[in-house]
CSV table of C-alpha atoms in Angstrom, one decimal:
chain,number,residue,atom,x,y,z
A,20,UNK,CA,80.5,102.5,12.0
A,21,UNK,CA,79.3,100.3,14.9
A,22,UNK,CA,83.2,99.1,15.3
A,23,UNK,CA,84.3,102.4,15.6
A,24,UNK,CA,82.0,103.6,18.0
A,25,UNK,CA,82.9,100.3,20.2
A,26,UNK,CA,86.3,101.5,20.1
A,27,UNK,CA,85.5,105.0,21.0
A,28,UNK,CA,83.3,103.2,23.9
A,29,UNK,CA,87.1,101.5,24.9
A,30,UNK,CA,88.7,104.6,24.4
A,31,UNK,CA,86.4,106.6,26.6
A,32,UNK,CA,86.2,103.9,29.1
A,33,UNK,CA,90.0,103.7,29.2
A,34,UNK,CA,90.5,107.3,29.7
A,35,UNK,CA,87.9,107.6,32.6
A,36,UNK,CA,90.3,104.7,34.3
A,37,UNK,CA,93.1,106.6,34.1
A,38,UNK,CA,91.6,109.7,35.3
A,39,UNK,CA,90.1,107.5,38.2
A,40,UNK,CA,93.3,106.0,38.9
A,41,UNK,CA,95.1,109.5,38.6
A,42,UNK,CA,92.4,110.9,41.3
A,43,UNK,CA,93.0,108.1,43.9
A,44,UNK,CA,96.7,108.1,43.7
A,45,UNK,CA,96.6,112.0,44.3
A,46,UNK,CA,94.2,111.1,47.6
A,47,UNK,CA,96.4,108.6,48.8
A,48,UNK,CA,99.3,111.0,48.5
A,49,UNK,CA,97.1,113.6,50.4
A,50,UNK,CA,96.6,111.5,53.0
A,51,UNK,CA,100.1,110.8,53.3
A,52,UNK,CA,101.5,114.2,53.1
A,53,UNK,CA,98.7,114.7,55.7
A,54,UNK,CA,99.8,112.3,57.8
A,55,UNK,CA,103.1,113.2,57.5
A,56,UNK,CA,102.2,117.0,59.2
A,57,UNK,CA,100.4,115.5,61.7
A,58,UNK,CA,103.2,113.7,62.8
A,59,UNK,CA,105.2,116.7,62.8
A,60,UNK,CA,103.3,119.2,64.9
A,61,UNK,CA,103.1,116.2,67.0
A,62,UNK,CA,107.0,115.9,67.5
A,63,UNK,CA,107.5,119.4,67.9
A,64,UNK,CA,104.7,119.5,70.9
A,65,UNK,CA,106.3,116.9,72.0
A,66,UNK,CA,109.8,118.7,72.3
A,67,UNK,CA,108.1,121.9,73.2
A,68,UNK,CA,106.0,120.8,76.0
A,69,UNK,CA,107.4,117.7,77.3
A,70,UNK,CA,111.0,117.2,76.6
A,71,UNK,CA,111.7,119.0,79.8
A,72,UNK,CA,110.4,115.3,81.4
A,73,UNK,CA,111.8,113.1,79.5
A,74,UNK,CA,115.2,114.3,78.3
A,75,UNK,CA,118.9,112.9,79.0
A,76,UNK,CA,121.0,114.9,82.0
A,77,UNK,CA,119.3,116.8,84.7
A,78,UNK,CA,117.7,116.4,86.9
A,79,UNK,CA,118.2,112.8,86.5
A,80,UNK,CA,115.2,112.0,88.8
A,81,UNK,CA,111.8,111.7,87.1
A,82,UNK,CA,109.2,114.3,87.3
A,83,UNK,CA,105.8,114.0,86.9
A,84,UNK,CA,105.0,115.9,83.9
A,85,UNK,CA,102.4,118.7,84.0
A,86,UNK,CA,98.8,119.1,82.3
A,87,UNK,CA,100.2,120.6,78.5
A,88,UNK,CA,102.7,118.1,78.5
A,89,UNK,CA,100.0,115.3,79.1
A,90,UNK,CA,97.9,117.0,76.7
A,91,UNK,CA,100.1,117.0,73.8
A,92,UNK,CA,100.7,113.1,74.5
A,93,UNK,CA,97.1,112.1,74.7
A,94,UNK,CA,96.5,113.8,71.2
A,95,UNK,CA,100.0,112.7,69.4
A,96,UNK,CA,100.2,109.7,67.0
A,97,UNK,CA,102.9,107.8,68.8
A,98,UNK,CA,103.6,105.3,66.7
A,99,UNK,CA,104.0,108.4,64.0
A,100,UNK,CA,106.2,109.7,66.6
A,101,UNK,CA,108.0,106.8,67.4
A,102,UNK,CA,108.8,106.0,63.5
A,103,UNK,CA,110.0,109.7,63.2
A,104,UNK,CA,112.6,109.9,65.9
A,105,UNK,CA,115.7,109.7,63.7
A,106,UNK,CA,114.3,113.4,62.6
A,107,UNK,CA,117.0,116.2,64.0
A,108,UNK,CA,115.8,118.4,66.6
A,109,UNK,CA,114.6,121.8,66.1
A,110,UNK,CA,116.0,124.3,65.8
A,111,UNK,CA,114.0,125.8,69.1
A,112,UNK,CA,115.8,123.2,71.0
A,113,UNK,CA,119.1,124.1,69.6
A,114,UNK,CA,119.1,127.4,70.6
A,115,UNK,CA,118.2,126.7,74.3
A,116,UNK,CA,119.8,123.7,75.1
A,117,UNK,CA,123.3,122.7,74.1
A,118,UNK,CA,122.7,119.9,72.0
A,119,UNK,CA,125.0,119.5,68.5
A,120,UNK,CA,123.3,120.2,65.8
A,121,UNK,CA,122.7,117.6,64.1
A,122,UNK,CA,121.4,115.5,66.8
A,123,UNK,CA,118.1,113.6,66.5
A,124,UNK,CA,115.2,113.3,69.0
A,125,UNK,CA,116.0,110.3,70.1
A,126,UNK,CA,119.5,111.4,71.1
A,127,UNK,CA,118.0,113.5,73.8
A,128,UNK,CA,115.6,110.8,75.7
A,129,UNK,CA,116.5,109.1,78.5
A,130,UNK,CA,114.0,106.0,78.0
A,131,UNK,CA,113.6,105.5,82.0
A,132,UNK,CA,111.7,109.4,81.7
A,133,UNK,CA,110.1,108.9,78.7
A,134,UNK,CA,107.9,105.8,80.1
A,135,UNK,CA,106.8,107.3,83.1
A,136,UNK,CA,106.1,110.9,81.2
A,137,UNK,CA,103.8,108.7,79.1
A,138,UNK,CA,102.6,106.0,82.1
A,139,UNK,CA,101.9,109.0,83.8
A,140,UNK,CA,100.2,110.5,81.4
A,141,UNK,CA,97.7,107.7,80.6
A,142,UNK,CA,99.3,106.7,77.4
A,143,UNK,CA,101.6,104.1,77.8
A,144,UNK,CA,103.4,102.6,75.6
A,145,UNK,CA,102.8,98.4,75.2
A,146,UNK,CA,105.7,96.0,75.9
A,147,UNK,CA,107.7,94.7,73.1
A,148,UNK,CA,107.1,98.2,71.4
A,149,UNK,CA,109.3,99.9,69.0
A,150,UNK,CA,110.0,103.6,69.5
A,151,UNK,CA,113.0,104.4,67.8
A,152,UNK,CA,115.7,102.0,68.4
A,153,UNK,CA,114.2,101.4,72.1
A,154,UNK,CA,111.9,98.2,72.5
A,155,UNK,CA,109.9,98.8,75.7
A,156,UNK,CA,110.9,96.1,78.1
A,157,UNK,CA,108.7,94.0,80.2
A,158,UNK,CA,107.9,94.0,83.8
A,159,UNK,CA,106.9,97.1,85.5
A,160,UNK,CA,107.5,101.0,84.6
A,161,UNK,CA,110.4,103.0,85.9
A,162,UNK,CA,110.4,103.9,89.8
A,163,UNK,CA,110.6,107.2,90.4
């Protein structure tokens, strides 16, 4: 009898480490499906509200960006955004702009505008970053 109840002690424990295991797998998937959304509405803010400063064509000459713009970069996750340029645009952007579809984010920026949107928005990105296939250079940001 006192075998079998050690073994039912095992089997108990055994199943409560599972279930344990079970519950933190699902919170780090949580998390990452979170993330994940966060990075999303982030990109799409970003297109929304700022691409108008930082996109390829014209007017080639940098603008300083205005205060929605700045606000949606000083709460994205840019190195979320960064990772996720490869995404394709949406469709918003399509429709009033004549980009292919098909194209990503990162086939819209002109890299020049995108660093002095971001300088000028307090939120610069550090040399030797990776933002997409751009690594930001060193030495001083764009001139205007």
């Amino acid at each position: 009898m006192r075998e079998s109840n050690m073994v039912g002690s095992d089997e108990s424990k055994s199943k409560y480490s599972i279930v344990c295991w079970l519950i933190l797998m699902g919170m780090v998937i949580a998390t990452t499906f979170t993330a994940a959304e966060d990075c999303e509405i982030d990109l799409r803010g970003l297109q929304i509200e700022c691409l108008i400063y930082m996109h390829i064509g014209e007017p080639s000459t940098i603008i300083n960006p205005n205060k929605r713009c700045c606000d949606v970069i000083q709460q994205a996750n840019l190195p979320c955004c960064c990772a996720n340029l490869n995404r394709k645009i949406s469709l918003y952007i399509y429709i009033y702009t004549a980009y292919p579809p098909g194209s990503t984010i990162e086939d819209l920026l002109d890299w020049r505008k995108v660093l002095h949107t971001l300088n000028f928005c307090g939120k610069p990105l550090a040399v030797g970053t990776k933002c997409g296939s751009f690594t930001v250079p060193p030495g001083p940001p764009p001139k205007r």
